[in-house]
Amino acid sequence: MASSSNPLIIITIVVFLLINLTQVIGVENILLEEGYTVTTIIDGDKLSVNPYAVISLYGSSSSDLVILDSVKSTFYTVSFSDSQVGELKKLAGNTNGAAGYKDGDLGSAEFNKPKNFAVDKKNNIYIADKGNHVIRKISKTGVTTIAGGNIRKTGKADGPAQNASFSDDFELAFDSQRCALLISDHGNRLIRQLDLKAEDCADTSSGSVLGSTIAWSIGVVVTCLIGFVLGFAVRPYVLPYTGSFRPTSGQHDMEALPNQSGETSSDLLLRQQKRNC
Ligand SMILES: *[C@@H]1O[C@H](CO)[C@@H](O)[C@H](O)[C@H]1NC(C)=O
């Protein structure tokens, strides 16, 4: 009786040890980093919206989100005040939820099942309107087509944006440094770039422009001060060498060599600093 149950116990122990061993060896290399929290901020079922993609708008005062309901080809905005979800407002899209292609004012514009969009620093919204094979733009004044408008079918032509073509499957990302939309054109296996207008990449909030001006001024003053301090500090160490020590050709010390007017470069540095400040 006892001997028949022994193999089972041994197998159980071996399996148990193996499981523990794999964990110790780290075959499953999973690192659980703590300190993050997940919260539901919008319940699509409660608001009768089917959120497919979401992006927050730029700007310190605005905590608005743009939500795309791909099934209905419609964009919504939601504002938050004191982290309370505000009203869901239709931004642009078809009233009956059918796909279409209409530019113009926000109320009557139509899209064809877009699944992805990007937002620039002016809060213009760029839409990968896959169904219409074009790139659309929602600005304050309405909806326009900015790329593919002359072609409106799949392809991979580069060039003037209205004559460009895209695959059935592409996504957009806004790149403020390039001032461009980056297009990951999955269907063509290409990364493409659509250059935007410089005004769309400028920081809109006046506060940050003021902030950067102040930062720039402080930068100039600090640089000038450092320049003076360095100039004075370096002077006594540089000057004594000019007469008594002739550097060999292998180790030319440019700082120590007087120029034609008998002035060392640290004097020159000081003079330039005075002129700059
Ligand atoms: C772009 O397309 C339009 C309309 O098809 C055509 O008239 C024009 O010549 C094209 N431009 C270029 C640069 O290909």
XYZ file of C-alpha atoms and ligand atoms in Angstrom:
291
model
C 0.000 0.000 0.000
C 2.630 2.518 1.031
C 4.998 1.568 -1.780
C 2.334 2.202 -4.508
C 1.799 5.816 -3.395
C 5.519 6.562 -3.289
C 6.036 7.299 -7.036
C 3.157 9.782 -6.924
C 4.646 11.632 -3.995
C 8.056 11.666 -5.679
C 6.580 13.010 -8.948
C 4.682 15.680 -7.025
C 7.829 16.747 -5.221
C 9.854 16.795 -8.444
C 7.235 18.905 -10.264
C 7.023 21.261 -7.296
C 10.800 21.647 -7.244
C 10.951 22.236 -10.994
C 8.320 24.995 -10.811
C 10.239 26.686 -8.010
C 13.515 26.183 -9.817
C 12.266 27.907 -13.000
C 11.143 30.830 -10.865
C 14.513 31.024 -9.148
C 16.440 30.762 -12.411
C 14.129 33.394 -13.883
C 12.957 31.602 -17.015
C 9.959 33.908 -16.835
C 11.714 37.247 -16.866
C 8.934 39.416 -15.497
C 9.719 42.455 -13.372
C 6.722 43.873 -11.561
C 7.402 47.578 -11.085
C 4.983 48.964 -8.490
C 3.665 52.473 -8.038
C 1.244 52.898 -10.932
C -2.530 53.255 -10.851
C -5.253 52.562 -13.390
C -8.548 54.475 -13.346
C -11.471 54.427 -15.754
C -12.132 58.020 -16.739
C -14.737 57.530 -19.454
C -17.280 54.725 -19.764
C -18.280 54.503 -23.410
C -21.408 52.474 -22.655
C -22.726 55.201 -20.356
C -22.045 57.950 -22.905
C -23.174 55.930 -25.959
C -19.799 56.225 -27.591
C -17.424 53.514 -28.749
C -13.991 55.002 -28.108
C -11.374 53.647 -30.456
C -8.622 56.259 -30.019
C -8.015 59.146 -27.644
C -5.567 62.075 -27.477
C -5.405 64.966 -25.016
C -5.247 68.491 -26.400
C -2.294 70.829 -25.818
C -2.449 73.834 -23.553
C -2.165 74.467 -19.834
C -5.797 75.504 -19.342
C -7.252 72.739 -21.472
C -7.626 69.244 -20.106
C -9.862 68.283 -22.977
C -9.675 64.930 -24.670
C -10.521 64.155 -28.268
C -12.135 60.755 -28.687
C -12.627 58.956 -31.979
C -15.539 56.585 -32.399
C -14.314 54.689 -35.428
C -17.526 52.742 -36.001
C -19.532 55.957 -36.267
C -16.686 57.870 -37.999
C -17.219 60.631 -35.438
C -14.946 62.729 -33.218
C -15.971 63.965 -29.776
C -14.417 66.250 -27.192
C -14.722 65.746 -23.463
C -13.644 68.355 -20.946
C -12.636 67.671 -17.383
C -13.085 70.023 -14.476
C -11.757 68.968 -11.069
C -11.227 65.539 -12.653
C -15.015 65.282 -13.168
C -15.962 64.146 -16.635
C -17.785 66.895 -18.451
C -20.236 66.636 -21.282
C -19.381 64.625 -24.374
C -19.613 67.007 -27.325
C -19.614 66.004 -30.960
C -16.696 67.713 -32.692
C -17.137 66.462 -36.232
C -18.581 63.463 -37.970
C -21.613 61.925 -39.487
C -24.854 62.368 -37.604
C -26.233 59.002 -38.680
C -22.919 57.225 -38.097
C -22.516 56.241 -41.750
C -19.182 56.620 -43.480
C -18.725 59.394 -46.027
C -16.439 62.064 -47.409
C -17.356 65.690 -46.845
C -15.059 68.608 -46.020
C -16.223 72.002 -44.813
C -17.849 73.062 -41.580
C -17.592 70.832 -38.543
C -21.326 70.181 -38.406
C -21.579 68.491 -41.769
C -18.122 66.947 -42.300
C -17.951 63.199 -42.883
C -15.201 60.596 -42.527
C -14.787 56.991 -43.574
C -13.921 54.777 -40.594
C -10.713 56.473 -39.482
C -8.917 54.635 -36.712
C -6.086 56.970 -35.902
C -5.391 60.670 -35.561
C -2.741 63.089 -34.302
C -2.839 66.562 -32.733
C -0.371 69.414 -33.321
C 0.562 72.205 -30.930
C -2.224 74.403 -32.253
C -4.703 71.619 -31.536
C -5.352 70.996 -35.199
C -6.375 67.368 -35.562
C -4.948 65.253 -38.396
C -6.895 62.184 -39.383
C -5.697 59.059 -41.125
C -8.942 58.675 -43.070
C -8.179 55.177 -44.284
C -11.521 54.569 -45.929
C -11.122 57.621 -48.146
C -7.347 57.060 -48.607
C -6.588 60.636 -47.563
C -5.298 62.683 -44.649
C -7.801 65.166 -43.277
C -7.398 68.114 -40.946
C -9.836 69.500 -38.396
C -9.033 73.106 -37.503
C -11.105 75.833 -35.860
C -12.464 76.824 -39.247
C -13.548 73.383 -40.379
C -12.397 70.223 -42.092
C -10.037 70.044 -45.088
C -8.145 67.359 -46.967
C -4.401 67.951 -46.772
C -3.041 64.883 -48.563
C -4.219 62.395 -51.154
C -7.111 64.572 -52.300
C -6.256 64.288 -56.002
C -5.735 60.513 -55.887
C -8.173 59.060 -53.344
C -7.063 55.497 -53.891
C -4.326 53.251 -52.524
C -0.738 53.674 -53.636
C 2.587 54.890 -52.383
C 3.281 58.030 -54.382
C 5.305 60.731 -52.626
C 5.473 64.366 -53.742
C 3.033 67.260 -53.445
C 0.713 66.093 -50.683
C -2.528 66.270 -52.664
C -1.012 63.937 -55.257
C 0.389 61.502 -52.707
C -1.232 58.133 -52.059
C -1.307 55.790 -49.090
C -2.090 52.170 -48.357
C -5.329 50.946 -46.753
C -3.601 50.812 -43.432
C -1.627 53.780 -42.128
C -1.272 55.768 -38.912
C -0.141 59.282 -38.029
C 2.027 60.747 -35.294
C 2.808 64.438 -34.781
C 6.533 65.251 -34.580
C 7.042 68.788 -33.263
C 10.816 68.733 -33.852
C 10.415 67.911 -37.521
C 7.224 69.975 -37.658
C 5.718 67.098 -39.559
C 3.326 64.211 -39.451
C 5.099 60.883 -39.401
C 3.129 58.309 -41.333
C 3.602 54.649 -40.527
C 2.296 53.249 -43.783
C 1.787 49.627 -42.706
C 0.419 48.425 -46.041
C 3.426 49.729 -47.944
C 5.882 48.966 -45.126
C 7.096 52.587 -45.233
C 7.656 55.399 -42.797
C 6.759 58.637 -44.519
C 6.813 62.280 -43.580
C 4.302 65.001 -44.311
C 5.762 68.445 -43.614
C 3.421 70.789 -41.793
C 3.297 74.572 -41.755
C 5.654 76.217 -39.261
C 2.757 78.018 -37.573
C 1.225 74.662 -36.595
C 4.308 73.710 -34.615
C 4.721 76.954 -32.662
C 3.882 76.746 -28.992
C 0.491 78.413 -28.658
C 0.421 79.299 -24.970
C 1.806 82.840 -24.500
C 2.948 81.877 -21.014
C 5.576 79.514 -22.309
C 6.805 82.029 -24.895
C 7.243 84.554 -22.074
C 8.858 81.855 -19.979
C 11.373 81.009 -22.661
C 12.216 84.705 -23.181
C 12.946 85.061 -19.473
C 14.975 81.850 -19.506
C 16.938 83.147 -22.499
C 17.684 86.482 -20.749
C 18.846 84.689 -17.610
C 20.978 82.437 -19.804
C 22.703 85.444 -21.429
C 23.394 87.142 -18.092
C 24.737 83.954 -16.493
C 26.924 83.220 -19.530
C 28.350 86.763 -19.405
C 29.102 86.469 -15.680
C 30.780 83.107 -16.102
C 32.773 84.530 -18.995
C 34.073 87.425 -16.873
C 34.874 85.243 -13.891
C 36.675 82.719 -16.078
C 38.515 85.460 -17.927
C 39.848 86.965 -14.684
C 40.568 83.590 -13.165
C 42.499 82.315 -16.167
C 44.495 85.523 -16.769
C 47.167 85.181 -14.068
C 47.849 81.551 -14.969
C 48.097 82.243 -18.652
C 50.157 85.419 -18.612
C 53.305 84.195 -16.783
C 53.925 81.521 -19.399
C 53.968 83.906 -22.370
C 57.503 85.196 -21.712
C 59.299 82.553 -19.756
C 58.051 79.381 -21.376
C 58.190 78.491 -25.043
C 55.968 75.531 -25.749
C 57.431 72.903 -28.063
C 55.744 72.529 -31.420
C 54.138 69.297 -30.198
C 52.242 70.979 -27.386
C 51.208 74.389 -28.625
C 49.202 76.142 -25.988
C 47.110 78.559 -27.983
C 45.811 80.236 -24.829
C 49.323 81.244 -23.832
C 50.464 82.635 -27.170
C 50.246 86.402 -27.469
C 48.780 87.676 -30.701
C 50.330 90.407 -32.801
C 49.130 93.242 -30.562
C 50.773 91.546 -27.608
C 47.439 90.502 -26.259
C 46.890 86.962 -24.951
C 43.768 85.105 -25.913
C 42.424 85.406 -22.387
C 42.621 89.198 -22.801
C 40.829 88.759 -26.088
C 38.232 86.601 -24.337
C 37.656 89.300 -21.749
C 37.348 91.951 -24.438
C 34.833 89.831 -26.343
C 32.855 89.150 -23.177
C 32.660 92.920 -22.507
C 31.481 93.515 -26.032
C 28.845 90.729 -25.868
C 27.391 91.837 -22.566
C -1.377 66.487 -59.319
O -2.634 66.002 -59.714
C -3.366 66.914 -60.522
C -4.747 66.351 -60.729
O -4.699 64.981 -61.107
C -2.612 67.141 -61.822
O -3.312 68.068 -62.627
C -1.234 67.683 -61.490
O -0.470 67.806 -62.655
C -0.522 66.790 -60.510
N 0.705 67.444 -60.081
C 1.849 66.796 -59.994
C 3.023 67.605 -59.546
O 1.962 65.610 -60.229
